[in-house]
Coordinates of C-alpha atoms in Angstrom, one line a residue:
S1 CA -14.2 13.5 -9.1
G2 CA -17.1 13.8 -11.5
P3 CA -20.8 13.3 -11.9
H4 CA -22.7 10.5 -10.1
G5 CA -23.3 8.0 -12.9
F6 CA -24.4 8.6 -16.4
L7 CA -27.3 10.8 -17.6
R8 CA -30.5 11.3 -15.7
T9 CA -31.0 8.0 -13.9
A10 CA -27.3 7.2 -13.2
A11 CA -28.5 3.6 -13.4
H12 CA -25.3 1.7 -12.8
A13 CA -23.7 4.2 -10.4
H14 CA -22.9 3.4 -6.8
A15 CA -23.0 5.7 -3.8
D16 CA -19.2 5.8 -3.7
A17 CA -18.2 9.4 -3.7
L18 CA -14.5 9.9 -2.5
S19 CA -14.0 6.2 -2.1
V20 CA -10.3 5.1 -2.3
E21 CA -8.8 1.9 -3.7
V22 CA -5.2 0.7 -3.3
R23 CA -3.6 -2.1 -5.3
H24 CA -0.1 -3.5 -4.6
G25 CA 1.6 -5.9 -7.1
G26 CA -1.7 -6.8 -8.6
V27 CA -3.4 -7.4 -5.3
D28 CA -6.4 -5.4 -4.1
V29 CA -5.5 -4.1 -0.6
L30 CA -8.2 -1.5 -0.2
A31 CA -10.8 -2.8 -2.6
D32 CA -14.1 -1.9 -4.3
P33 CA -16.3 -4.9 -3.5
A34 CA -17.8 -4.5 -7.0
T35 CA -21.4 -5.3 -8.1
Y36 CA -22.3 -9.0 -7.7
C37 CA -25.9 -8.9 -9.0
Y38 CA -28.6 -6.8 -10.7
H39 CA -31.9 -8.7 -10.3
G40 CA -33.5 -11.1 -7.9
E41 CA -31.6 -10.4 -4.7
R42 CA -32.6 -7.0 -3.6
E43 CA -30.8 -7.0 -0.3
W44 CA -27.5 -7.9 -2.0
R45 CA -28.1 -5.4 -4.8
D46 CA -28.8 -2.6 -2.3
Y47 CA -25.6 -3.5 -0.3
F48 CA -23.1 -3.6 -3.1
R49 CA -24.2 -0.2 -4.5
S50 CA -24.4 1.5 -1.1
T51 CA -22.0 3.9 0.6
A52 CA -21.5 1.2 3.3
A53 CA -19.9 -1.0 0.6
H54 CA -17.2 1.5 -0.3
N55 CA -14.1 2.9 1.3
T56 CA -15.5 6.3 2.3
V57 CA -17.4 8.0 5.1
E58 CA -21.1 7.3 5.9
L59 CA -23.1 9.8 8.0
A60 CA -26.4 9.2 9.7
R61 CA -26.5 5.6 8.4
S62 CA -27.5 7.1 5.0
N63 CA -26.3 6.7 1.5
Q64 CA -24.6 9.8 0.0
S65 CA -27.1 9.5 -2.9
R66 CA -30.8 8.6 -2.5
S67 CA -31.9 5.4 -4.3
G68 CA -35.2 5.1 -6.1
G69 CA -34.8 1.4 -6.9
P70 CA -32.2 -1.0 -8.1
F71 CA -31.5 1.1 -11.3
L72 CA -32.4 4.6 -10.2
W73 CA -31.0 7.4 -8.1
L74 CA -33.4 10.2 -7.1
R75 CA -30.7 12.4 -5.6
R76 CA -27.1 12.3 -6.6
A77 CA -23.9 13.3 -4.8
P78 CA -21.4 14.4 -7.4
S79 CA -17.9 15.1 -6.2
R80 CA -15.8 18.2 -6.9
L81 CA -12.1 18.3 -7.3
I82 CA -10.4 20.9 -5.0
G83 CA -6.8 20.4 -5.6
L84 CA -4.0 18.3 -7.1
E85 CA -0.3 18.1 -6.5
H86 CA 2.3 16.4 -8.7
G87 CA 5.9 15.4 -8.2
P88 CA 8.9 16.4 -10.3
A89 CA 8.2 13.6 -12.8
G90 CA 4.6 14.4 -13.1
E91 CA 3.4 11.7 -10.7
L92 CA 0.4 12.3 -8.6
R93 CA 1.3 13.2 -5.0
L94 CA -2.0 14.5 -3.6
W95 CA -5.6 15.0 -4.5
S96 CA -8.4 16.7 -2.5
A97 CA -12.1 16.6 -3.3
E98 CA -15.5 17.0 -1.7
H99 CA -19.1 16.0 -2.3
D100 CA -22.5 17.5 -1.3
G101 CA -24.5 14.4 -0.7
Y102 CA -24.9 15.0 3.0
R103 CA -26.2 18.6 2.6
A104 CA -29.6 16.9 2.4
L105 CA -29.3 15.8 6.1
S106 CA -30.9 17.7 8.9
P107 CA -28.7 19.3 10.2
E108 CA -26.7 19.3 7.0
A109 CA -23.1 18.1 6.7
G110 CA -20.2 18.1 4.2
H111 CA -17.4 15.7 3.6
R112 CA -14.0 16.6 2.2
R113 CA -11.2 14.1 1.7
T114 CA -7.5 14.6 0.9
V115 CA -5.2 11.7 -0.1
R116 CA -1.4 12.0 -0.1
L117 CA 1.0 9.5 -1.7
D118 CA 4.6 9.4 -0.3
D119 CA 6.9 7.2 -2.3
E120 CA 9.9 7.5 0.1
R121 CA 7.9 6.6 3.1
R122 CA 5.7 4.1 1.2
T123 CA 2.6 5.5 2.7
V124 CA -0.9 6.5 1.6
T125 CA -2.5 9.0 4.0
I126 CA -6.2 9.8 3.9
V127 CA -7.5 12.8 5.8
D128 CA -11.3 13.1 6.2
F129 CA -12.8 16.4 7.2
I130 CA -16.5 16.5 8.1
E131 CA -18.3 19.8 8.8
T132 CA -21.7 19.8 10.4
N133 CA -24.2 21.9 12.2
G134 CA -25.2 19.2 14.6
P135 CA -24.4 15.6 15.7
H136 CA -24.5 12.7 13.3
E137 CA -23.5 9.1 13.6
L138 CA -20.4 8.4 11.5
A139 CA -19.0 5.2 10.0
L140 CA -15.7 4.9 8.2
R141 CA -15.2 1.6 6.3
F142 CA -12.2 0.0 4.7
H143 CA -12.9 -3.0 2.6
L144 CA -9.9 -5.3 2.1
G145 CA -9.4 -7.5 -0.9
P146 CA -10.1 -11.3 -0.5
A147 CA -6.4 -12.1 -0.5
V148 CA -5.6 -9.9 2.4
D149 CA -5.7 -11.1 6.0
A150 CA -6.0 -8.6 8.9
Q151 CA -5.2 -8.6 12.6
L152 CA -6.9 -5.7 14.3
E153 CA -5.6 -4.4 17.6
G154 CA -7.4 -1.3 18.7
A155 CA -7.0 1.2 15.9
V156 CA -4.2 -0.6 14.2
A157 CA -4.7 -3.3 11.5
R158 CA -1.7 -5.4 10.4
L159 CA -2.3 -6.7 6.9
H160 CA -0.7 -9.7 5.2
W161 CA -1.1 -11.2 1.7
V162 CA 0.9 -13.1 -0.9
T163 CA 1.5 -11.7 -4.4
P164 CA 0.2 -14.4 -6.8
A165 CA 2.7 -13.7 -9.6
T166 CA 5.8 -14.2 -7.5
G167 CA 4.6 -16.0 -4.3
T168 CA 6.1 -13.2 -2.3
A169 CA 4.7 -12.5 1.2
R170 CA 3.8 -8.9 1.7
C171 CA 2.6 -6.8 4.7
A172 CA 1.4 -3.4 5.6
V173 CA 0.1 -1.5 8.6
L174 CA -3.1 0.4 8.5
A175 CA -3.2 3.1 11.2
L176 CA -6.9 3.9 11.7
P177 CA -8.4 7.0 13.4
E178 CA -8.3 6.6 17.1
E179 CA -11.4 8.8 17.5
L180 CA -13.5 5.9 16.3
R181 CA -14.3 2.4 17.6
W182 CA -13.0 -0.3 15.3
R183 CA -14.3 -3.8 14.5
A184 CA -13.5 -6.3 11.8
H185 CA -16.3 -8.0 9.9
R186 CA -16.2 -10.9 7.4
G187 CA -18.9 -12.7 5.5
E188 CA -21.8 -11.5 7.6
T189 CA -25.5 -11.5 6.4
D190 CA -27.4 -9.8 9.2
P191 CA -26.8 -7.2 8.1
V192 CA -24.8 -7.9 4.9
L193 CA -21.2 -6.8 5.4
G194 CA -17.7 -8.2 4.5
W195 CA -18.0 -9.4 0.9
Y196 CA -16.2 -9.1 -2.4
S197 CA -17.5 -9.9 -5.9
S198 CA -14.7 -11.0 -8.3
A199 CA -17.2 -11.5 -11.2
F200 CA -20.9 -11.0 -11.9
G201 CA -23.0 -13.5 -9.9
E202 CA -20.1 -14.4 -7.6
K203 CA -19.3 -13.3 -4.1
A204 CA -16.8 -14.4 -1.4
P205 CA -16.1 -13.3 2.2
A206 CA -13.6 -10.6 2.7
T207 CA -12.6 -8.5 5.7
T208 CA -14.2 -5.1 6.2
L209 CA -12.8 -2.8 8.9
V210 CA -15.5 -0.5 10.4
G211 CA -14.9 2.5 12.6
T212 CA -17.9 4.1 14.3
G213 CA -18.4 7.3 16.3
V214 CA -20.2 10.6 16.4
C215 CA -19.4 13.8 14.5
R216 CA -20.4 16.9 16.4
A217 CA -20.6 20.6 15.4
P218 CA -18.7 22.3 14.0
S219 CA -16.3 19.7 12.5
L220 CA -14.3 16.5 12.8
E221 CA -10.9 15.7 11.1
I222 CA -9.7 12.1 11.1
R223 CA -6.6 10.6 9.6
T224 CA -5.8 7.1 8.2
T225 CA -2.3 6.0 7.1
L226 CA -1.5 2.8 5.1
E227 CA 2.2 2.0 5.3
F228 CA 3.8 -0.7 3.2
A229 CA 6.8 -2.7 4.5

């Protein structure tokens, strides 16, 4: 948790409050698609810095923070740490945080996320809690790294990849919230969705899993579990 970007303009910040990334053996499983470009391609610049390009909740088809241009944010959504839990060796077991970016909606809404790591079960569990005074369209996205293949069946995504350093085939199961309707997107341009930038000026297709639904008053709680084999 922390402030949205640096100083008044937060120029290089993204609308990524409470986004989660997961790496396994050097492979991005749940990935941050990164930046790609700064100038000359406004649609791509807007996408890569948007809430839609991060592993978090989007409400009312709106960014958590309001953009004033490619290097300016007019309204920011800083996150606030609520709690931490550590294991006996000091390892992080759980974090919980919230942000106030959607308090600007009408009716207003709030997003709180708790992430739990379970070493014994080899799971990462993400619980999203949205409180609201009225209905809002909701989208939850998970951007997979370019090395990860996904087979989506209903609300279950089976992930496969190869660890480059060892050539070992790996897999995991992503159990997605059944309250949402899920679709897989890859390398799309209308609108832009399903891309990953490994370096400035470079982009490549990657799978994005998108769940959509409606959040109604007073609240909605949804759970995602990533289990490694």
